[in-house]
Amino acid sequence: MNIDEKLQPILDDVIRRNAGEREFHQAVEEVLSSLGRVIAKRPYYADNALIERICEPERQIIFRVPWVDDKGQVQINRGFRVQFNSALGPYKGGIRFHPSVNVGIIKFLGFEQTFKNALTGMPIGGGKGGSDFNPRGRSDGEIMRFCQSFMSELFRHLGEYTDVPAGDIGVGGREIGYMFGQYKRLTNRYEAGVLTGKALFHGGSRARKEATGYGATYFVQSMLQTKGDSFDGKKAVVSGSGNVAIYTMEKIIEFGGKIMACSDSNGYIVDENGIDLDLVKEIKEVRRARISEYARLKGTGSHYIEGGSIWDVPCDVAMPSATQNELTGKDAATLIKNGVIAVGEGANMPSTPDAVRQFLEANILFAPGKAANAGGVATSALEMQQNASRDFWSFEETEGRLAKIMRSIHDSCAETAEEYGAPGNYVLGANIAGFVRVAESMDALGVI
Ligand code: GLU
């Protein structure tokens, strides 16, 4: 990635002051590599250390999470919340429970979230949290006790006007319920707007669960439309089999596409007849089992491949929806060789810088995560809106608003790319449009 010479010292400084935080360096480098054109056009953005301030989180909280497992043994995990930027609204962003979580991962996610949230046009700042707790194989009681302990510290840093978490990898409706329950006990407030992704009876929003996957599919649909094309009859590969992947597949099927493969961290399944989504939902949402079960239960036409790369499966549209850096330069080369026409990132930063470069050079329609997967957090903001007005909207009403927001994010990325002399480059468009919104808001607040 090429960085403007005025911006290189900022990146050097971020790397020096955040030693070892590889993913955070990668996310900052990716955004800074788009900003050369901005400061050339509007030099005042390079004044007042505005970019340096945007790269520095407002607050970082790291805490001990002790809990007791089913054997009566005390376990210790580490909890994080990085409150990255509140220029546009309360900190907003999910909580991730995964053994790979560390401060660098949470910082990269919080940094991305800040621009993503800005792109939605909703009044939300950026933040992210999580823990290195591994939920795999843990009982319901263990999950509950962990969530309660996690919230016993985190609650003092939250509030509907301060910081509003939601889910991410390893955190879904069940975990949000336990955390909301603990928040309510500790504060003696039924403050529904403090968390999003809640169950309907706690003030959750219809279509929130579906929103990230649906939104990413709407975004790719808009990109295809710019070429007079659509999902109809297209073969798609969607990595992952969590919340984002499942509802991406659902929308692609509704739009007339066929899902060839999906995966989990152990391997992937291919189904020549198109993935049976009801079976995937049963395995992942009900049984909480591994995706290898699919081939065992389905039989003919399907097979499971342990390890390997899901991107070896030929497709027209690829939607990486599992985790960061899951799609490498080698995978990108394979996809291009196999004739991929569009790539939409459902996960956060799933393509490595080398992969992104290859997609852009090959003129593939490429939707970066911070734009394509913004539908989840946008619908979280709609949930906050419903909570503030004590209202509940229908599924159609909520999905309609989501579709409109995704269209507007698409258009603003496309127009910004055009304005800055790189038509069709959604990476540049998303980075610049998100940055400009955050930067202008910060600047107007004085030196913050
Ligand atoms: N974790 C999701 C994301 O990466 C959703 C965050 C939210 O709804 O606050 O955007």
mmCIF file of C-alpha atoms in Angstrom, residues 80-401:
data_model
loop_
_atom_site.group_PDB
_atom_site.id
_atom_site.type_symbol
_atom_site.label_atom_id
_atom_site.label_comp_id
_atom_site.label_asym_id
_atom_site.label_seq_id
_atom_site.Cartn_x
_atom_site.Cartn_y
_atom_site.Cartn_z
ATOM 1 C CA PHE A 80 -11.486 -5.158 27.081
ATOM 2 C CA ARG A 81 -13.452 -2.130 25.979
ATOM 3 C CA VAL A 82 -11.824 0.387 23.664
ATOM 4 C CA GLN A 83 -13.868 3.583 23.472
ATOM 5 C CA PHE A 84 -12.416 4.842 20.247
ATOM 6 C CA ASN A 85 -14.260 7.928 19.145
ATOM 7 C CA SER A 86 -17.395 9.717 20.355
ATOM 8 C CA ALA A 87 -17.443 12.716 17.999
ATOM 9 C CA LEU A 88 -20.621 11.537 16.262
ATOM 10 C CA GLY A 89 -22.457 9.909 19.174
ATOM 11 C CA PRO A 90 -22.047 7.455 22.050
ATOM 12 C CA TYR A 91 -19.401 4.774 21.514
ATOM 13 C CA LYS A 92 -21.049 1.944 19.618
ATOM 14 C CA GLY A 93 -19.737 -1.452 18.633
ATOM 15 C CA GLY A 94 -19.867 -5.115 19.469
ATOM 16 C CA ILE A 95 -18.300 -7.422 22.018
ATOM 17 C CA ARG A 96 -16.255 -10.399 20.831
ATOM 18 C CA PHE A 97 -15.591 -13.553 22.873
ATOM 19 C CA HIS A 98 -12.805 -15.522 21.210
ATOM 20 C CA PRO A 99 -9.475 -16.911 22.420
ATOM 21 C CA SER A 100 -7.600 -14.775 19.867
ATOM 22 C CA VAL A 101 -8.854 -11.507 21.431
ATOM 23 C CA ASN A 102 -6.186 -9.089 22.659
ATOM 24 C CA VAL A 103 -5.926 -5.318 22.857
ATOM 25 C CA GLY A 104 -4.607 -5.043 19.276
ATOM 26 C CA ILE A 105 -7.581 -6.938 17.859
ATOM 27 C CA ILE A 106 -10.054 -4.833 19.835
ATOM 28 C CA LYS A 107 -8.298 -1.630 18.734
ATOM 29 C CA PHE A 108 -8.385 -2.599 15.066
ATOM 30 C CA LEU A 109 -12.084 -3.387 15.396
ATOM 31 C CA GLY A 110 -12.801 -0.123 17.251
ATOM 32 C CA PHE A 111 -10.898 1.884 14.632
ATOM 33 C CA GLU A 112 -12.826 0.236 11.773
ATOM 34 C CA GLN A 113 -16.064 0.670 13.684
ATOM 35 C CA THR A 114 -15.543 4.432 13.955
ATOM 36 C CA PHE A 115 -15.519 4.884 10.165
ATOM 37 C CA LYS A 116 -18.175 2.245 9.578
ATOM 38 C CA ASN A 117 -20.539 3.945 11.995
ATOM 39 C CA ALA A 118 -19.828 7.318 10.390
ATOM 40 C CA LEU A 119 -20.718 5.850 6.985
ATOM 41 C CA THR A 120 -24.173 4.818 8.223
ATOM 42 C CA GLY A 121 -25.062 8.479 8.739
ATOM 43 C CA MET A 122 -26.493 7.554 12.150
ATOM 44 C CA PRO A 123 -25.528 9.393 15.388
ATOM 45 C CA ILE A 124 -23.084 6.772 16.725
ATOM 46 C CA GLY A 125 -19.408 6.929 17.670
ATOM 47 C CA GLY A 126 -17.069 3.934 17.534
ATOM 48 C CA GLY A 127 -16.006 1.395 20.148
ATOM 49 C CA LYS A 128 -15.371 -2.317 20.566
ATOM 50 C CA GLY A 129 -14.934 -4.770 23.397
ATOM 51 C CA GLY A 130 -14.446 -8.392 24.182
ATOM 52 C CA SER A 131 -12.562 -11.059 25.999
ATOM 53 C CA ASP A 132 -10.148 -13.913 25.333
ATOM 54 C CA PHE A 133 -12.811 -16.213 26.827
ATOM 55 C CA ASN A 134 -13.454 -19.257 24.618
ATOM 56 C CA PRO A 135 -17.177 -20.109 24.631
ATOM 57 C CA ARG A 136 -16.657 -23.337 22.646
ATOM 58 C CA GLY A 137 -17.825 -26.333 24.662
ATOM 59 C CA ARG A 138 -18.928 -24.234 27.640
ATOM 60 C CA SER A 139 -22.270 -25.004 29.298
ATOM 61 C CA ASP A 140 -25.097 -22.518 29.432
ATOM 62 C CA GLY A 141 -24.415 -21.959 33.146
ATOM 63 C CA GLU A 142 -20.746 -21.210 32.461
ATOM 64 C CA ILE A 143 -21.663 -18.751 29.700
ATOM 65 C CA MET A 144 -24.090 -17.001 32.059
ATOM 66 C CA ARG A 145 -21.581 -16.720 34.906
ATOM 67 C CA PHE A 146 -18.920 -15.437 32.543
ATOM 68 C CA CYS A 147 -21.260 -12.789 31.081
ATOM 69 C CA GLN A 148 -22.301 -11.695 34.579
ATOM 70 C CA SER A 149 -18.703 -11.319 35.729
ATOM 71 C CA PHE A 150 -17.747 -9.478 32.536
ATOM 72 C CA MET A 151 -20.618 -7.026 33.026
ATOM 73 C CA SER A 152 -19.858 -6.578 36.736
ATOM 74 C CA GLU A 153 -16.889 -4.459 35.689
ATOM 75 C CA LEU A 154 -18.038 -3.160 32.314
ATOM 76 C CA PHE A 155 -21.362 -1.690 33.518
ATOM 77 C CA ARG A 156 -19.734 1.379 35.082
ATOM 78 C CA HIS A 157 -18.360 2.402 31.667
ATOM 79 C CA LEU A 158 -21.651 2.039 29.762
ATOM 80 C CA GLY A 159 -24.905 3.942 29.358
ATOM 81 C CA GLU A 160 -27.377 4.728 26.595
ATOM 82 C CA TYR A 161 -25.699 8.136 26.129
ATOM 83 C CA THR A 162 -22.162 6.878 26.835
ATOM 84 C CA ASP A 163 -21.332 3.506 25.317
ATOM 85 C CA VAL A 164 -23.678 0.948 23.781
ATOM 86 C CA PRO A 165 -22.245 -2.542 23.087
ATOM 87 C CA ALA A 166 -23.794 -5.304 20.966
ATOM 88 C CA GLY A 167 -22.702 -8.729 19.757
ATOM 89 C CA ASP A 168 -19.832 -9.884 17.544
ATOM 90 C CA ILE A 169 -18.066 -13.260 17.179
ATOM 91 C CA GLY A 170 -19.077 -15.518 20.113
ATOM 92 C CA VAL A 171 -21.700 -13.068 21.394
ATOM 93 C CA GLY A 172 -25.313 -13.437 20.229
ATOM 94 C CA GLY A 173 -28.796 -13.055 21.682
ATOM 95 C CA ARG A 174 -28.175 -15.390 24.623
ATOM 96 C CA GLU A 175 -25.045 -13.543 25.807
ATOM 97 C CA ILE A 176 -26.640 -10.106 25.306
ATOM 98 C CA GLY A 177 -29.566 -11.304 27.475
ATOM 99 C CA TYR A 178 -27.251 -12.351 30.335
ATOM 100 C CA MET A 179 -25.288 -9.103 30.100
ATOM 101 C CA PHE A 180 -28.440 -6.988 30.017
ATOM 102 C CA GLY A 181 -29.773 -8.901 33.042
ATOM 103 C CA GLN A 182 -26.625 -8.144 35.023
ATOM 104 C CA TYR A 183 -26.572 -4.481 33.947
ATOM 105 C CA LYS A 184 -30.171 -4.126 35.084
ATOM 106 C CA ARG A 185 -29.440 -5.645 38.503
ATOM 107 C CA LEU A 186 -26.362 -3.516 39.096
ATOM 108 C CA THR A 187 -27.914 -0.215 38.067
ATOM 109 C CA ASN A 188 -31.549 -0.812 39.057
ATOM 110 C CA ARG A 189 -32.518 0.718 35.714
ATOM 111 C CA TYR A 190 -34.435 -0.836 32.829
ATOM 112 C CA GLU A 191 -32.222 1.032 30.390
ATOM 113 C CA ALA A 192 -32.981 -0.841 27.177
ATOM 114 C CA GLY A 193 -30.857 1.504 25.034
ATOM 115 C CA VAL A 194 -27.610 0.428 26.750
ATOM 116 C CA LEU A 195 -27.199 -2.720 24.649
ATOM 117 C CA THR A 196 -28.415 -3.712 21.199
ATOM 118 C CA GLY A 197 -29.152 -7.089 19.698
ATOM 119 C CA LYS A 198 -31.572 -7.751 22.543
ATOM 120 C CA ALA A 199 -34.516 -10.170 22.440
ATOM 121 C CA LEU A 200 -37.761 -8.577 21.271
ATOM 122 C CA PHE A 201 -39.288 -8.663 24.763
ATOM 123 C CA HIS A 202 -36.326 -6.647 26.147
ATOM 124 C CA GLY A 203 -36.724 -3.959 23.509
ATOM 125 C CA GLY A 204 -34.795 -5.635 20.698
ATOM 126 C CA SER A 205 -35.371 -4.700 17.078
ATOM 127 C CA ARG A 206 -36.907 -6.871 14.414
ATOM 128 C CA ALA A 207 -34.407 -7.615 11.615
ATOM 129 C CA ARG A 208 -31.355 -6.912 13.835
ATOM 130 C CA LYS A 209 -30.233 -10.544 13.712
ATOM 131 C CA GLU A 210 -30.533 -10.618 9.930
ATOM 132 C CA ALA A 211 -29.201 -7.104 9.367
ATOM 133 C CA THR A 212 -25.454 -7.603 8.833
ATOM 134 C CA GLY A 213 -25.873 -10.401 6.292
ATOM 135 C CA TYR A 214 -28.869 -8.834 4.562
ATOM 136 C CA GLY A 215 -27.086 -5.484 4.453
ATOM 137 C CA ALA A 216 -23.914 -6.942 2.924
ATOM 138 C CA THR A 217 -26.022 -8.623 0.245
ATOM 139 C CA TYR A 218 -27.882 -5.369 -0.502
ATOM 140 C CA PHE A 219 -24.522 -3.645 -0.887
ATOM 141 C CA VAL A 220 -23.229 -6.240 -3.361
ATOM 142 C CA GLN A 221 -26.538 -6.068 -5.207
ATOM 143 C CA SER A 222 -26.046 -2.301 -5.619
ATOM 144 C CA MET A 223 -22.522 -2.879 -6.963
ATOM 145 C CA LEU A 224 -23.785 -5.473 -9.441
ATOM 146 C CA GLN A 225 -26.513 -3.056 -10.568
ATOM 147 C CA THR A 226 -23.880 -0.487 -11.562
ATOM 148 C CA LYS A 227 -22.872 -3.054 -14.207
ATOM 149 C CA GLY A 228 -26.474 -3.846 -15.142
ATOM 150 C CA ASP A 229 -26.125 -7.200 -13.380
ATOM 151 C CA SER A 230 -27.825 -8.977 -10.443
ATOM 152 C CA PHE A 231 -27.559 -12.034 -8.157
ATOM 153 C CA ASP A 232 -29.976 -13.974 -10.318
ATOM 154 C CA GLY A 233 -28.412 -17.309 -11.330
ATOM 155 C CA LYS A 234 -25.071 -16.466 -9.704
ATOM 156 C CA LYS A 235 -22.978 -18.978 -7.789
ATOM 157 C CA ALA A 236 -21.871 -17.662 -4.406
ATOM 158 C CA VAL A 237 -19.423 -18.812 -1.755
ATOM 159 C CA VAL A 238 -19.935 -17.478 1.767
ATOM 160 C CA SER A 239 -17.278 -18.264 4.368
ATOM 161 C CA GLY A 240 -18.323 -18.782 7.971
ATOM 162 C CA SER A 241 -21.605 -20.149 9.290
ATOM 163 C CA GLY A 242 -22.343 -17.676 12.075
ATOM 164 C CA ASN A 243 -24.904 -14.929 12.163
ATOM 165 C CA VAL A 244 -23.424 -12.886 9.307
ATOM 166 C CA ALA A 245 -22.907 -15.863 6.981
ATOM 167 C CA ILE A 246 -26.340 -17.402 7.580
ATOM 168 C CA TYR A 247 -28.294 -14.250 6.736
ATOM 169 C CA THR A 248 -26.020 -13.415 3.814
ATOM 170 C CA MET A 249 -26.869 -16.818 2.357
ATOM 171 C CA GLU A 250 -30.570 -16.291 3.061
ATOM 172 C CA LYS A 251 -30.681 -12.992 1.152
ATOM 173 C CA ILE A 252 -28.574 -14.269 -1.753
ATOM 174 C CA ILE A 253 -30.980 -17.208 -2.159
ATOM 175 C CA GLU A 254 -33.942 -14.789 -2.046
ATOM 176 C CA PHE A 255 -32.237 -12.750 -4.792
ATOM 177 C CA GLY A 256 -31.984 -15.864 -6.986
ATOM 178 C CA GLY A 257 -28.382 -16.895 -6.284
ATOM 179 C CA LYS A 258 -27.098 -20.345 -5.389
ATOM 180 C CA ILE A 259 -24.808 -20.966 -2.398
ATOM 181 C CA MET A 260 -22.059 -23.420 -3.253
ATOM 182 C CA ALA A 261 -20.152 -23.546 0.038
ATOM 183 C CA CYS A 262 -19.876 -22.287 3.617
ATOM 184 C CA SER A 263 -17.491 -23.070 6.472
ATOM 185 C CA ASP A 264 -16.430 -22.934 10.088
ATOM 186 C CA SER A 265 -12.956 -22.717 11.602
ATOM 187 C CA ASN A 266 -12.358 -26.459 11.075
ATOM 188 C CA GLY A 267 -13.295 -26.831 7.405
ATOM 189 C CA TYR A 268 -15.868 -26.213 4.708
ATOM 190 C CA ILE A 269 -18.826 -27.934 3.069
ATOM 191 C CA VAL A 270 -19.706 -27.916 -0.624
ATOM 192 C CA ASP A 271 -23.162 -28.785 -1.931
ATOM 193 C CA GLU A 272 -23.557 -29.089 -5.689
ATOM 194 C CA ASN A 273 -27.347 -28.669 -5.306
ATOM 195 C CA GLY A 274 -26.957 -25.436 -3.376
ATOM 196 C CA ILE A 275 -26.545 -25.261 0.396
ATOM 197 C CA ASP A 276 -29.658 -26.272 2.367
ATOM 198 C CA LEU A 277 -29.884 -23.262 4.677
ATOM 199 C CA ASP A 278 -32.473 -24.768 7.023
ATOM 200 C CA LEU A 279 -30.031 -27.550 7.803
ATOM 201 C CA VAL A 280 -27.178 -25.069 8.414
ATOM 202 C CA LYS A 281 -29.453 -23.095 10.779
ATOM 203 C CA GLU A 282 -30.433 -26.266 12.628
ATOM 204 C CA ILE A 283 -26.767 -27.286 13.046
ATOM 205 C CA LYS A 284 -25.423 -23.863 14.043
ATOM 206 C CA GLU A 285 -28.313 -22.080 15.773
ATOM 207 C CA VAL A 286 -30.060 -24.999 17.485
ATOM 208 C CA ARG A 287 -27.474 -27.743 18.022
ATOM 209 C CA ARG A 288 -24.475 -25.342 18.226
ATOM 210 C CA ALA A 289 -22.493 -28.097 16.439
ATOM 211 C CA ARG A 290 -19.720 -28.162 13.800
ATOM 212 C CA ILE A 291 -20.424 -27.633 10.080
ATOM 213 C CA SER A 292 -18.986 -31.101 9.258
ATOM 214 C CA GLU A 293 -22.349 -32.434 10.523
ATOM 215 C CA TYR A 294 -23.909 -31.076 7.318
ATOM 216 C CA ALA A 295 -22.296 -33.615 4.979
ATOM 217 C CA ARG A 296 -23.053 -36.427 7.421
ATOM 218 C CA LEU A 297 -26.756 -35.513 7.612
ATOM 219 C CA LYS A 298 -27.223 -34.450 3.993
ATOM 220 C CA GLY A 299 -25.314 -37.128 2.133
ATOM 221 C CA THR A 300 -25.541 -37.112 -1.672
ATOM 222 C CA GLY A 301 -24.199 -34.114 -3.554
ATOM 223 C CA SER A 302 -22.433 -32.650 -0.553
ATOM 224 C CA HIS A 303 -19.020 -33.160 0.975
ATOM 225 C CA TYR A 304 -16.919 -31.784 3.820
ATOM 226 C CA ILE A 305 -13.291 -30.748 3.484
ATOM 227 C CA GLU A 306 -11.259 -30.507 6.659
ATOM 228 C CA GLY A 307 -8.790 -27.599 6.601
ATOM 229 C CA GLY A 308 -8.040 -26.303 3.087
ATOM 230 C CA SER A 309 -9.389 -23.070 1.662
ATOM 231 C CA ILE A 310 -13.057 -22.456 0.887
ATOM 232 C CA TRP A 311 -11.888 -19.963 -1.765
ATOM 233 C CA ASP A 312 -10.817 -22.881 -3.961
ATOM 234 C CA VAL A 313 -14.528 -23.412 -4.730
ATOM 235 C CA PRO A 314 -15.292 -21.615 -8.042
ATOM 236 C CA CYS A 315 -17.920 -18.846 -7.777
ATOM 237 C CA ASP A 316 -19.193 -15.582 -9.271
ATOM 238 C CA VAL A 317 -19.612 -13.813 -5.935
ATOM 239 C CA ALA A 318 -17.466 -14.310 -2.818
ATOM 240 C CA MET A 319 -18.626 -13.074 0.574
ATOM 241 C CA PRO A 320 -15.952 -13.574 3.274
ATOM 242 C CA SER A 321 -18.030 -13.558 6.466
ATOM 243 C CA ALA A 322 -15.916 -15.365 9.053
ATOM 244 C CA THR A 323 -13.028 -13.350 10.517
ATOM 245 C CA GLN A 324 -10.052 -11.052 9.882
ATOM 246 C CA ASN A 325 -7.377 -12.014 7.340
ATOM 247 C CA GLU A 326 -9.187 -15.210 6.289
ATOM 248 C CA LEU A 327 -8.804 -14.470 2.558
ATOM 249 C CA THR A 328 -5.142 -14.273 1.521
ATOM 250 C CA GLY A 329 -3.353 -13.093 -1.608
ATOM 251 C CA LYS A 330 -3.188 -16.698 -2.785
ATOM 252 C CA ASP A 331 -6.952 -17.072 -2.288
ATOM 253 C CA ALA A 332 -7.588 -13.832 -4.196
ATOM 254 C CA ALA A 333 -5.495 -15.125 -7.116
ATOM 255 C CA THR A 334 -7.525 -18.364 -7.147
ATOM 256 C CA LEU A 335 -10.852 -16.488 -7.063
ATOM 257 C CA ILE A 336 -9.758 -14.201 -9.911
ATOM 258 C CA LYS A 337 -8.525 -17.163 -11.962
ATOM 259 C CA ASN A 338 -11.912 -18.850 -11.415
ATOM 260 C CA GLY A 339 -13.762 -15.794 -12.735
ATOM 261 C CA VAL A 340 -15.124 -14.079 -9.598
ATOM 262 C CA ILE A 341 -16.923 -10.819 -10.467
ATOM 263 C CA ALA A 342 -17.752 -9.401 -7.025
ATOM 264 C CA VAL A 343 -16.414 -9.713 -3.489
ATOM 265 C CA GLY A 344 -18.329 -8.357 -0.476
ATOM 266 C CA GLU A 345 -16.786 -8.411 2.982
ATOM 267 C CA GLY A 346 -19.321 -9.493 5.607
ATOM 268 C CA ALA A 347 -16.649 -9.846 8.295
ATOM 269 C CA ASN A 348 -14.322 -7.109 9.547
ATOM 270 C CA MET A 349 -11.105 -6.915 7.472
ATOM 271 C CA PRO A 350 -11.346 -10.502 6.157
ATOM 272 C CA SER A 351 -9.129 -9.860 3.103
ATOM 273 C CA THR A 352 -5.403 -9.338 3.575
ATOM 274 C CA PRO A 353 -3.884 -6.170 2.027
ATOM 275 C CA ASP A 354 -2.375 -8.313 -0.735
ATOM 276 C CA ALA A 355 -5.799 -9.790 -1.547
ATOM 277 C CA VAL A 356 -7.432 -6.337 -1.674
ATOM 278 C CA ARG A 357 -4.702 -5.054 -3.972
ATOM 279 C CA GLN A 358 -5.232 -7.940 -6.381
ATOM 280 C CA PHE A 359 -9.009 -7.470 -6.468
ATOM 281 C CA LEU A 360 -8.628 -3.755 -7.197
ATOM 282 C CA GLU A 361 -5.988 -4.322 -9.872
ATOM 283 C CA ALA A 362 -8.189 -6.929 -11.566
ATOM 284 C CA ASN A 363 -11.146 -4.483 -11.508
ATOM 285 C CA ILE A 364 -13.282 -6.857 -9.465
ATOM 286 C CA LEU A 365 -16.231 -5.175 -7.730
ATOM 287 C CA PHE A 366 -14.865 -5.121 -4.181
ATOM 288 C CA ALA A 367 -16.885 -3.977 -1.135
ATOM 289 C CA PRO A 368 -14.752 -3.358 1.972
ATOM 290 C CA GLY A 369 -16.192 -4.523 5.308
ATOM 291 C CA LYS A 370 -16.509 -1.093 6.833
ATOM 292 C CA ALA A 371 -19.087 -0.260 4.164
ATOM 293 C CA ALA A 372 -20.566 -3.650 3.261
ATOM 294 C CA ASN A 373 -21.125 -4.952 6.790
ATOM 295 C CA ALA A 374 -22.411 -1.673 8.250
ATOM 296 C CA GLY A 375 -26.016 -2.911 8.132
ATOM 297 C CA GLY A 376 -25.659 -4.628 11.509
ATOM 298 C CA VAL A 377 -24.594 -1.571 13.415
ATOM 299 C CA ALA A 378 -27.005 0.629 11.428
ATOM 300 C CA THR A 379 -29.866 -1.575 12.609
ATOM 301 C CA SER A 380 -28.448 -1.358 16.136
ATOM 302 C CA ALA A 381 -28.862 2.403 15.797
ATOM 303 C CA LEU A 382 -32.457 1.773 14.676
ATOM 304 C CA GLU A 383 -32.881 -0.351 17.819
ATOM 305 C CA MET A 384 -31.611 2.581 19.926
ATOM 306 C CA GLN A 385 -34.075 4.824 18.131
ATOM 307 C CA GLN A 386 -36.968 2.456 18.941
ATOM 308 C CA ASN A 387 -35.829 2.202 22.566
ATOM 309 C CA ALA A 388 -35.649 5.996 22.913
ATOM 310 C CA SER A 389 -39.208 6.362 21.642
ATOM 311 C CA ARG A 390 -40.458 3.150 23.357
ATOM 312 C CA ASP A 391 -41.676 2.025 19.974
ATOM 313 C CA PHE A 392 -41.533 -1.242 17.985
ATOM 314 C CA TRP A 393 -41.457 -1.335 14.220
ATOM 315 C CA SER A 394 -42.516 -4.206 11.974
ATOM 316 C CA PHE A 395 -39.965 -6.395 10.206
ATOM 317 C CA GLU A 396 -40.836 -4.794 6.847
ATOM 318 C CA GLU A 397 -40.495 -1.257 8.203
ATOM 319 C CA THR A 398 -37.094 -2.037 9.755
ATOM 320 C CA GLU A 399 -35.745 -3.952 6.775
ATOM 321 C CA GLY A 400 -36.959 -1.183 4.492
ATOM 322 C CA ARG A 401 -34.917 1.354 6.456
#
